[in-house]
Amino acid sequence: MSNNSIEEDKLRALEYRRIDRRRVKLRKSEDLFETVEEVFDYSTLMALYELINRGVIDEMFGAVSAGKESRVYWAKARDGSDLAVKIYLTASREFRKSIQQYIRGDPRFLSIRKDSRHLIYTWAQKEFKNLEEAFNAKVNVPRPICAYKNILVMSFIGEEGVSAPLIKDYPPEDPDKAYRTILEFIKRLHRQAKIVHADLSEYNILNWKGSLYIIDFGQAVSTAHPMSATFLARDIRNVNRFFSSLGVEVVPLEEAFKWVTAG
Ligand SMILES: Nc1ncnc2c1ncn2[C@@H]1O[C@H](COP(=O)(O)OP(=O)(O)OP(=O)(O)O)[C@@H](O)[C@H]1O
Ligand SMILES: [Mg+2]
């Protein structure tokens, strides 16, 4: 068979599945694949179909968040559980530059391809690994399910396609306790998971049914990264600033830093 006809076959299969999925979907949700097809380029669409074929994603619904670099979608797994599907869009120049700062120097990602597409794949893979390490260290984070190309699949924190609120919009009932929990999470991330979040603030902590969840681990770095101490100090400073504003008597930066990093 010539290459051309293999390509044609693939396209036909894709088209078939697309129509098929659409039919299945349209019965349940009008807006489903229209949204997806509008927003995504061909290779993202292929990657999504791959995840549907593998049985990771069963149904996909609208976006719960549309940032500059990524979008997060609510989806369902075959067993009916809720998923969050974070899709990284093609990288802008600024994003590529900032990404490299967090990848370079991380011993887990020594040899990577630097073209735009592969940089984004590495970024999704990196967020997945960080989530795995955090999850294994018993830090409350979305449960990582898989990373494929520019797509990260994890458990959904929230309900019926509505994400749990950020602590900035829905502050914890007991701020002192919440502050201690976050410091404990930072410590577990450092000592057990051996990573630093590097973008920790009230914008990346969800408050769900009285429990706090840390999200958004793309930029998290290994503690071996040359900038990890700087990032850790920044994280603690952000957390201190936010909890101070809630009236918590926070641990001074230096002391908190020592406590987090103490052997
Ligand atoms: N696992 C999840 N479950 C539920 N909602 C989620 C999940 N992950 C992300 N979200 C929602 O998507 C938003 C953006 O996610 P995240 O912080 O990971 O991306 P981001 O790169 O910071 O995007 P942005 O540019 O919008 O800030 C979150 O504030 C939250 O509302
Ligand atoms: Mg975020």
Short mmCIF file of C-alpha atoms and ligand atoms in Angstrom, two decimals:
data_model
loop_
_atom_site.label_atom_id
_atom_site.label_comp_id
_atom_site.label_asym_id
_atom_site.label_seq_id
_atom_site.Cartn_x
_atom_site.Cartn_y
_atom_site.Cartn_z
CA MET A 1 0.00 0.00 0.00
CA SER A 2 1.36 3.43 -0.80
CA ASN A 3 1.88 6.03 1.89
CA ASN A 4 -0.85 8.07 0.39
CA SER A 5 -3.48 5.46 0.72
CA ILE A 6 -2.40 4.72 4.30
CA GLU A 7 -2.97 8.38 5.03
CA GLU A 8 -6.31 8.27 3.30
CA ASP A 9 -7.31 5.24 5.32
CA LYS A 10 -6.36 6.99 8.52
CA LEU A 11 -8.37 10.00 7.57
CA ARG A 12 -11.36 7.92 6.67
CA ALA A 13 -11.14 6.11 10.00
CA LEU A 14 -10.90 9.42 11.79
CA GLU A 15 -13.83 10.82 9.88
CA TYR A 16 -15.84 7.74 10.65
CA ARG A 17 -15.06 7.93 14.35
CA ARG A 18 -15.76 11.61 14.37
CA ILE A 19 -19.20 11.10 12.90
CA ASP A 20 -19.76 8.15 15.15
CA ARG A 21 -18.72 10.03 18.27
CA ARG A 22 -20.79 12.96 17.25
CA ARG A 23 -23.86 10.87 16.89
CA VAL A 24 -23.30 9.30 20.28
CA LYS A 25 -22.56 12.64 21.81
CA LEU A 26 -25.26 14.66 20.25
CA ARG A 27 -27.85 12.56 21.96
CA LYS A 28 -26.52 13.73 25.29
CA SER A 29 -24.96 17.08 24.78
CA GLU A 30 -25.51 19.46 21.92
CA ASP A 31 -22.39 21.52 22.29
CA LEU A 32 -19.81 18.75 22.61
CA PHE A 33 -17.65 18.14 19.60
CA GLU A 34 -18.46 21.37 17.89
CA THR A 35 -16.51 23.17 20.60
CA VAL A 36 -13.64 20.77 20.33
CA GLU A 37 -13.40 20.95 16.58
CA GLU A 38 -13.46 24.72 16.51
CA VAL A 39 -10.69 25.16 19.01
CA PHE A 40 -8.18 22.46 18.24
CA ASP A 41 -5.71 21.90 15.50
CA TYR A 42 -5.60 18.64 13.64
CA SER A 43 -2.94 16.95 15.77
CA THR A 44 -4.72 17.82 19.03
CA LEU A 45 -7.90 16.41 17.60
CA MET A 46 -6.05 13.20 16.64
CA ALA A 47 -4.61 12.97 20.13
CA LEU A 48 -8.08 13.37 21.64
CA TYR A 49 -9.47 10.62 19.44
CA GLU A 50 -6.59 8.40 20.50
CA LEU A 51 -7.55 8.93 24.16
CA ILE A 52 -11.18 8.18 23.32
CA ASN A 53 -10.14 5.01 21.49
CA ARG A 54 -7.94 3.91 24.36
CA GLY A 55 -10.96 4.25 26.60
CA VAL A 56 -9.40 6.95 28.80
CA ILE A 57 -12.00 9.55 27.84
CA ASP A 58 -15.57 8.59 27.13
CA GLU A 59 -17.38 11.90 26.80
CA MET A 60 -16.00 15.38 26.62
CA PHE A 61 -17.90 18.53 27.53
CA GLY A 62 -17.24 22.24 27.49
CA ALA A 63 -14.24 24.14 28.83
CA VAL A 64 -14.15 24.98 32.53
CA SER A 65 -11.21 27.30 32.01
CA ALA A 66 -9.70 28.98 29.00
CA GLY A 67 -6.28 30.39 29.79
CA LYS A 68 -3.75 31.81 27.39
CA GLU A 69 -1.66 28.68 27.17
CA SER A 70 -4.08 25.95 28.06
CA ARG A 71 -7.70 25.03 28.36
CA VAL A 72 -9.25 22.70 30.89
CA TYR A 73 -12.27 20.61 29.91
CA TRP A 74 -14.71 18.59 31.91
CA ALA A 75 -14.97 15.02 30.66
CA LYS A 76 -16.24 11.63 31.75
CA ALA A 77 -14.37 8.35 31.99
CA ARG A 78 -16.00 5.09 30.94
CA ASP A 79 -16.85 4.29 34.54
CA GLY A 80 -18.74 7.58 34.74
CA SER A 81 -16.19 9.35 36.93
CA ASP A 82 -15.39 13.00 36.23
CA LEU A 83 -12.17 13.97 34.51
CA ALA A 84 -10.32 17.21 33.96
CA VAL A 85 -8.62 17.30 30.56
CA LYS A 86 -5.96 19.99 30.34
CA ILE A 87 -4.92 20.73 26.78
CA TYR A 88 -1.86 22.83 26.07
CA LEU A 89 -2.23 24.96 22.99
CA THR A 90 0.58 25.66 20.59
CA ALA A 91 3.16 27.66 22.43
CA SER A 92 3.59 31.37 21.98
CA ARG A 93 7.16 32.69 21.97
CA GLU A 94 6.88 34.02 25.53
CA PHE A 95 5.47 30.73 26.77
CA ARG A 96 8.29 28.77 25.09
CA LYS A 97 10.84 31.03 26.73
CA SER A 98 9.32 30.72 30.17
CA ILE A 99 8.84 26.96 29.80
CA GLN A 100 12.53 26.47 29.10
CA GLN A 101 13.46 28.18 32.34
CA TYR A 102 11.61 25.48 34.26
CA ILE A 103 12.72 22.54 32.13
CA ARG A 104 16.37 23.41 31.75
CA GLY A 105 18.17 22.48 34.96
CA ASP A 106 15.70 19.76 35.85
CA PRO A 107 17.67 16.49 35.77
CA ARG A 108 14.49 14.59 34.88
CA PHE A 109 14.41 16.31 31.50
CA LEU A 110 17.97 16.35 30.23
CA SER A 111 17.56 15.53 26.59
CA ILE A 112 14.46 17.01 25.10
CA ARG A 113 13.50 18.16 21.66
CA LYS A 114 13.33 21.91 21.50
CA ASP A 115 10.90 22.43 18.66
CA SER A 116 7.68 24.05 19.72
CA ARG A 117 5.47 20.99 19.46
CA HIS A 118 7.78 18.71 21.42
CA LEU A 119 8.40 21.36 24.05
CA ILE A 120 4.68 21.39 24.73
CA TYR A 121 4.56 17.58 24.90
CA THR A 122 7.39 17.66 27.42
CA TRP A 123 5.51 20.28 29.39
CA ALA A 124 2.36 18.11 29.62
CA GLN A 125 4.54 15.11 30.53
CA LYS A 126 6.30 17.18 33.17
CA GLU A 127 3.02 18.28 34.75
CA PHE A 128 1.93 14.64 34.80
CA LYS A 129 5.14 13.46 36.51
CA ASN A 130 4.94 16.27 39.05
CA LEU A 131 1.34 15.33 39.84
CA GLU A 132 2.35 11.68 40.25
CA GLU A 133 5.13 12.56 42.62
CA ALA A 134 2.88 14.89 44.62
CA PHE A 135 0.08 12.33 44.69
CA ASN A 136 2.44 9.61 45.93
CA ALA A 137 3.70 11.95 48.65
CA LYS A 138 0.09 12.20 49.86
CA VAL A 139 -0.39 15.81 48.93
CA ASN A 140 -3.99 16.61 47.89
CA VAL A 141 -3.77 17.07 44.13
CA PRO A 142 -5.92 15.87 41.22
CA ARG A 143 -5.16 12.18 40.61
CA PRO A 144 -2.99 11.96 37.50
CA ILE A 145 -4.41 9.58 34.89
CA CYS A 146 -2.29 10.03 31.78
CA ALA A 147 -0.40 12.45 29.60
CA TYR A 148 -0.48 12.00 25.85
CA LYS A 149 1.09 14.53 23.49
CA ASN A 150 -0.23 17.97 24.59
CA ILE A 151 -3.04 16.53 26.71
CA LEU A 152 -3.06 15.83 30.45
CA VAL A 153 -5.89 13.81 31.98
CA MET A 154 -6.56 13.91 35.72
CA SER A 155 -9.42 13.55 38.15
CA PHE A 156 -11.88 16.40 38.32
CA ILE A 157 -12.05 18.40 41.55
CA GLY A 158 -15.59 19.71 41.68
CA GLU A 159 -18.95 18.46 40.60
CA GLU A 160 -21.15 18.35 37.49
CA GLY A 161 -18.59 20.16 35.41
CA VAL A 162 -18.17 23.01 37.89
CA SER A 163 -14.65 23.25 39.28
CA ALA A 164 -14.15 23.64 43.00
CA PRO A 165 -13.59 27.31 43.83
CA LEU A 166 -10.13 28.78 44.27
CA ILE A 167 -9.27 29.74 47.87
CA LYS A 168 -8.98 33.35 46.74
CA ASP A 169 -12.72 33.34 45.95
CA TYR A 170 -13.77 30.94 48.66
CA PRO A 171 -11.43 31.26 51.63
CA PRO A 172 -11.18 28.32 54.03
CA GLU A 173 -13.42 28.35 57.09
CA ASP A 174 -10.49 27.78 59.43
CA PRO A 175 -7.63 29.80 57.91
CA ASP A 176 -5.11 28.81 60.64
CA LYS A 177 -5.67 25.14 59.98
CA ALA A 178 -5.63 25.66 56.21
CA TYR A 179 -2.32 27.53 56.46
CA ARG A 180 -0.73 24.69 58.42
CA THR A 181 -2.07 22.19 55.87
CA ILE A 182 -0.51 24.12 52.98
CA LEU A 183 2.84 24.37 54.77
CA GLU A 184 2.71 20.64 55.41
CA PHE A 185 1.96 20.05 51.70
CA ILE A 186 4.91 22.25 50.70
CA LYS A 187 7.10 20.20 53.02
CA ARG A 188 5.88 16.86 51.65
CA LEU A 189 6.42 18.14 48.12
CA HIS A 190 9.97 19.10 49.03
CA ARG A 191 11.00 16.16 51.17
CA GLN A 192 9.06 13.24 49.71
CA ALA A 193 8.17 14.24 46.15
CA LYS A 194 11.42 16.24 45.83
CA ILE A 195 9.78 19.02 43.89
CA VAL A 196 8.96 22.70 44.35
CA HIS A 197 5.63 23.90 42.93
CA ALA A 198 7.06 27.23 41.75
CA ASP A 199 3.69 28.88 41.05
CA LEU A 200 1.98 28.40 44.38
CA SER A 201 -0.56 31.00 45.41
CA GLU A 202 -4.26 31.43 46.13
CA TYR A 203 -4.75 31.11 42.34
CA ASN A 204 -3.67 27.47 42.32
CA ILE A 205 -5.33 26.10 45.44
CA LEU A 206 -8.88 24.76 45.28
CA ASN A 207 -11.22 24.54 48.27
CA TRP A 208 -13.39 21.49 47.90
CA LYS A 209 -15.73 20.32 50.62
CA GLY A 210 -13.45 21.53 53.37
CA SER A 211 -10.26 20.09 51.82
CA LEU A 212 -7.60 22.02 49.95
CA TYR A 213 -6.16 20.79 46.64
CA ILE A 214 -3.07 22.15 44.94
CA ILE A 215 -3.29 22.29 41.13
CA ASP A 216 -1.28 23.49 38.13
CA PHE A 217 2.02 21.61 38.38
CA GLY A 218 3.45 22.34 34.93
CA GLN A 219 6.19 24.60 36.16
CA ALA A 220 7.05 22.58 39.28
CA VAL A 221 10.76 21.72 39.34
CA SER A 222 12.95 19.07 40.91
CA THR A 223 14.64 20.18 44.13
CA ALA A 224 17.88 19.62 42.19
CA HIS A 225 17.00 22.52 39.85
CA PRO A 226 19.44 25.41 40.46
CA MET A 227 16.55 27.83 41.02
CA SER A 228 14.52 25.57 43.32
CA ALA A 229 15.38 27.49 46.51
CA THR A 230 14.38 30.78 44.89
CA PHE A 231 11.09 29.26 43.71
CA LEU A 232 10.45 27.74 47.14
CA ALA A 233 10.97 31.09 48.88
CA ARG A 234 8.58 32.73 46.40
CA ASP A 235 5.94 30.04 47.04
CA ILE A 236 6.18 30.47 50.81
CA ARG A 237 6.07 34.25 50.46
CA ASN A 238 2.88 34.04 48.36
CA VAL A 239 1.24 31.66 50.79
CA ASN A 240 2.24 33.84 53.76
CA ARG A 241 0.91 36.95 52.08
CA PHE A 242 -2.45 35.36 51.32
CA PHE A 243 -2.96 33.81 54.75
CA SER A 244 -1.82 37.02 56.48
CA SER A 245 -4.63 38.76 54.64
CA LEU A 246 -7.02 36.28 56.27
CA GLY A 247 -5.67 37.22 59.68
CA VAL A 248 -3.36 34.24 60.19
CA GLU A 249 -0.21 34.84 62.19
CA VAL A 250 2.14 33.33 59.66
CA VAL A 251 5.57 31.77 60.23
CA PRO A 252 8.30 34.20 59.09
CA LEU A 253 9.72 33.28 55.68
CA GLU A 254 13.15 32.19 56.88
CA GLU A 255 11.79 29.98 59.62
CA ALA A 256 9.18 28.43 57.34
CA PHE A 257 11.84 27.82 54.67
CA LYS A 258 14.07 26.04 57.23
CA TRP A 259 11.18 23.95 58.50
CA VAL A 260 10.22 22.87 54.97
CA THR A 261 13.76 21.95 53.95
CA ALA A 262 15.04 20.53 57.26
CA GLY A 263 16.29 16.96 56.91
N1 LIG B 1 -8.31 18.79 38.13
C1 LIG B 1 -9.14 19.84 38.02
N2 LIG B 1 -10.43 19.72 38.41
C2 LIG B 1 -11.28 20.77 38.28
N3 LIG B 1 -10.94 21.96 37.77
C3 LIG B 1 -9.68 22.13 37.36
C4 LIG B 1 -8.71 21.09 37.46
N4 LIG B 1 -7.53 21.54 36.98
C5 LIG B 1 -7.76 22.81 36.60
N5 LIG B 1 -9.04 23.17 36.82
C6 LIG B 1 -9.67 24.48 36.54
O1 LIG B 1 -8.98 25.12 35.49
C7 LIG B 1 -8.35 26.33 35.94
C8 LIG B 1 -7.00 26.50 35.27
O2 LIG B 1 -6.19 25.38 35.58
P1 LIG B 1 -4.64 25.55 35.87
O3 LIG B 1 -4.43 26.48 37.01
O4 LIG B 1 -4.08 24.17 35.97
O5 LIG B 1 -4.15 26.17 34.51
P2 LIG B 1 -3.38 27.53 34.19
O6 LIG B 1 -2.29 27.16 33.29
O7 LIG B 1 -3.08 28.30 35.41
O8 LIG B 1 -4.46 28.28 33.38
P3 LIG B 1 -4.77 29.85 33.48
O9 LIG B 1 -3.89 30.47 32.45
O10 LIG B 1 -6.26 29.91 33.20
O11 LIG B 1 -4.45 30.31 34.90
C9 LIG B 1 -8.31 26.19 37.45
O12 LIG B 1 -8.33 27.44 38.09
C10 LIG B 1 -9.56 25.39 37.74
O13 LIG B 1 -10.69 26.24 37.77
MG MG B 2 -3.32 28.19 37.39
#
